[in-house]
mmCIF file of C-alpha atoms in Angstrom:
data_model
loop_
_atom_site.group_PDB
_atom_site.id
_atom_site.type_symbol
_atom_site.label_atom_id
_atom_site.label_comp_id
_atom_site.label_asym_id
_atom_site.label_seq_id
_atom_site.Cartn_x
_atom_site.Cartn_y
_atom_site.Cartn_z
ATOM 1 C CA GLN A 1 189.766 6.601 -82.088
ATOM 2 C CA LEU A 2 189.917 3.748 -79.628
ATOM 3 C CA GLN A 3 187.833 4.478 -76.555
ATOM 4 C CA LEU A 4 188.854 2.887 -73.272
ATOM 5 C CA VAL A 5 186.715 2.789 -70.146
ATOM 6 C CA GLU A 6 188.022 1.404 -66.860
ATOM 7 C CA SER A 7 185.949 0.050 -64.012
ATOM 8 C CA GLY A 8 186.403 -1.899 -60.801
ATOM 9 C CA GLY A 9 188.335 0.492 -58.608
ATOM 10 C CA GLY A 10 187.471 1.094 -54.993
ATOM 11 C CA LEU A 11 188.592 0.968 -51.383
ATOM 12 C CA VAL A 12 190.111 -2.203 -49.992
ATOM 13 C CA GLN A 13 192.094 -3.160 -46.923
ATOM 14 C CA ALA A 14 195.723 -4.161 -47.166
ATOM 15 C CA GLY A 15 196.026 -7.800 -48.158
ATOM 16 C CA GLY A 16 192.771 -7.692 -50.088
ATOM 17 C CA SER A 17 192.019 -8.021 -53.782
ATOM 18 C CA LEU A 18 190.448 -5.984 -56.564
ATOM 19 C CA ARG A 19 189.830 -6.698 -60.216
ATOM 20 C CA LEU A 20 190.004 -3.848 -62.701
ATOM 21 C CA SER A 21 188.454 -4.074 -66.143
ATOM 22 C CA CYS A 22 188.898 -1.994 -69.274
ATOM 23 C CA LEU A 23 186.418 -2.068 -72.137
ATOM 24 C CA ALA A 24 187.608 -0.973 -75.567
ATOM 25 C CA SER A 25 185.524 0.253 -78.477
ATOM 26 C CA GLY A 26 185.855 2.143 -81.713
ATOM 27 C CA ARG A 27 188.666 0.280 -83.449
ATOM 28 C CA THR A 28 189.928 -3.250 -83.966
ATOM 29 C CA PHE A 29 190.968 -4.304 -80.490
ATOM 30 C CA THR A 30 193.412 -6.986 -81.634
ATOM 31 C CA ASN A 31 195.526 -4.358 -83.389
ATOM 32 C CA TYR A 32 196.703 -3.108 -80.008
ATOM 33 C CA GLY A 33 198.904 -4.241 -77.228
ATOM 34 C CA MET A 34 197.471 -3.087 -73.912
ATOM 35 C CA GLY A 35 198.934 -1.729 -70.725
ATOM 36 C CA TRP A 36 198.017 -0.704 -67.211
ATOM 37 C CA PHE A 37 199.662 2.283 -65.586
ATOM 38 C CA ARG A 38 199.083 4.019 -62.290
ATOM 39 C CA GLN A 39 199.667 7.451 -60.853
ATOM 40 C CA ALA A 40 199.776 8.359 -57.202
ATOM 41 C CA PRO A 41 199.394 11.961 -55.991
ATOM 42 C CA GLY A 42 202.547 13.943 -56.596
ATOM 43 C CA LYS A 43 204.200 11.135 -58.533
ATOM 44 C CA GLU A 44 204.804 10.379 -62.186
ATOM 45 C CA ARG A 45 202.719 7.887 -64.092
ATOM 46 C CA GLU A 46 204.156 4.420 -63.473
ATOM 47 C CA PHE A 47 204.095 1.286 -65.609
ATOM 48 C CA VAL A 48 202.262 -1.661 -64.042
ATOM 49 C CA ALA A 49 201.730 -4.359 -66.686
ATOM 50 C CA THR A 50 201.369 -4.975 -70.387
ATOM 51 C CA ILE A 51 199.950 -7.706 -72.589
ATOM 52 C CA SER A 52 200.489 -8.573 -76.236
ATOM 53 C CA ARG A 53 197.823 -8.358 -78.914
ATOM 54 C CA ASP A 54 196.965 -12.037 -78.735
ATOM 55 C CA GLY A 55 197.298 -12.262 -74.973
ATOM 56 C CA SER A 56 200.130 -14.776 -75.098
ATOM 57 C CA THR A 57 202.758 -12.544 -73.504
ATOM 58 C CA THR A 58 202.642 -10.421 -70.367
ATOM 59 C CA PHE A 59 205.218 -8.308 -68.581
ATOM 60 C CA TYR A 60 205.001 -6.767 -65.130
ATOM 61 C CA SER A 61 206.802 -4.177 -63.095
ATOM 62 C CA LEU A 62 208.879 -5.581 -60.269
ATOM 63 C CA SER A 63 206.650 -3.874 -57.724
ATOM 64 C CA VAL A 64 203.588 -5.909 -58.748
ATOM 65 C CA LYS A 65 205.057 -9.101 -60.190
ATOM 66 C CA GLY A 66 203.632 -12.129 -58.445
ATOM 67 C CA ARG A 67 200.675 -10.172 -57.052
ATOM 68 C CA PHE A 68 198.964 -8.775 -60.173
ATOM 69 C CA THR A 69 197.800 -10.666 -63.238
ATOM 70 C CA MET A 70 196.835 -9.051 -66.532
ATOM 71 C CA SER A 71 194.613 -10.800 -69.050
ATOM 72 C CA ARG A 72 192.539 -9.970 -72.097
ATOM 73 C CA ASP A 73 189.460 -11.335 -73.827
ATOM 74 C CA ASN A 74 189.588 -10.393 -77.487
ATOM 75 C CA ALA A 75 186.055 -11.662 -78.070
ATOM 76 C CA LYS A 76 184.746 -9.154 -75.522
ATOM 77 C CA ASN A 77 187.264 -6.347 -76.191
ATOM 78 C CA THR A 78 188.327 -6.283 -72.569
ATOM 79 C CA VAL A 79 191.499 -6.344 -70.520
ATOM 80 C CA ASP A 80 191.549 -7.099 -66.819
ATOM 81 C CA LEU A 81 193.994 -6.571 -64.006
ATOM 82 C CA GLN A 82 193.580 -8.928 -61.074
ATOM 83 C CA MET A 83 195.272 -7.394 -58.054
ATOM 84 C CA ASN A 84 195.969 -9.569 -55.025
ATOM 85 C CA SER A 85 197.833 -8.977 -51.765
ATOM 86 C CA LEU A 86 197.286 -5.256 -52.133
ATOM 87 C CA LYS A 87 199.481 -2.852 -50.219
ATOM 88 C CA PRO A 88 198.914 0.783 -49.231
ATOM 89 C CA GLU A 89 201.606 1.762 -51.733
ATOM 90 C CA ASP A 90 199.390 0.400 -54.520
ATOM 91 C CA THR A 91 197.048 3.335 -53.923
ATOM 92 C CA ALA A 92 196.760 5.333 -57.147
ATOM 93 C CA ILE A 93 194.599 6.106 -60.122
ATOM 94 C CA TYR A 94 194.899 3.176 -62.519
ATOM 95 C CA TYR A 95 194.801 3.776 -66.253
ATOM 96 C CA CYS A 96 194.244 1.421 -69.139
ATOM 97 C CA ALA A 97 196.155 2.249 -72.322
ATOM 98 C CA ALA A 98 196.593 0.948 -75.860
ATOM 99 C CA ARG A 99 199.700 0.872 -78.082
ATOM 100 C CA SER A 100 200.174 -0.101 -81.711
ATOM 101 C CA GLY A 101 203.925 -0.652 -81.481
ATOM 102 C CA ILE A 102 205.992 -3.272 -79.680
ATOM 103 C CA LEU A 103 208.954 -1.222 -78.505
ATOM 104 C CA LYS A 104 209.426 0.522 -75.162
ATOM 105 C CA MET A 105 206.288 -1.090 -73.773
ATOM 106 C CA THR A 106 206.881 0.274 -70.268
ATOM 107 C CA MET A 107 206.929 3.901 -71.404
ATOM 108 C CA PRO A 108 203.698 5.953 -71.278
ATOM 109 C CA THR A 109 204.759 7.744 -74.461
ATOM 110 C CA SER A 110 204.480 4.456 -76.376
ATOM 111 C CA TYR A 111 200.718 4.371 -75.785
ATOM 112 C CA THR A 112 198.324 6.250 -78.013
ATOM 113 C CA TYR A 113 194.977 5.808 -76.286
ATOM 114 C CA TRP A 114 194.144 6.171 -72.616
ATOM 115 C CA GLY A 115 191.134 5.652 -70.410
ATOM 116 C CA GLN A 116 189.949 8.150 -67.836
ATOM 117 C CA GLY A 117 191.303 6.148 -64.917
ATOM 118 C CA THR A 118 189.817 4.433 -61.888
ATOM 119 C CA GLN A 119 190.789 5.098 -58.280
ATOM 120 C CA VAL A 120 192.242 2.314 -56.155
ATOM 121 C CA THR A 121 192.723 3.014 -52.465
ATOM 122 C CA VAL A 122 194.339 0.497 -50.127
ATOM 123 C CA SER A 123 194.009 1.190 -46.421
ATOM 124 C CA SER A 124 196.489 -0.042 -43.863
#
């Protein structure tokens, strides 16, 4: 099992910034591509960003591209999501997830391990 624990959520005003972190343990971290997803009340889980095993490649949803940056530190077994210019519509529970494959990286079903989530609330 790969355990994932998110941190860094909170309440922020529109236009502000937050940095989420996810700490992995239990298995070889570099065997997994990583992703961030989010889920707002009453909505389906939505892809936010993903990063390759070595951190050289990232991909973002159109709704966050240019505002969010995903990174990883394989020496520390962590992935981060720097969120800038936050909007009220970014309000959701944010989840860190791990995948062993390279296909369909934006689909939640491609990810095997999930964290418990961290709440992000952006006030207008």
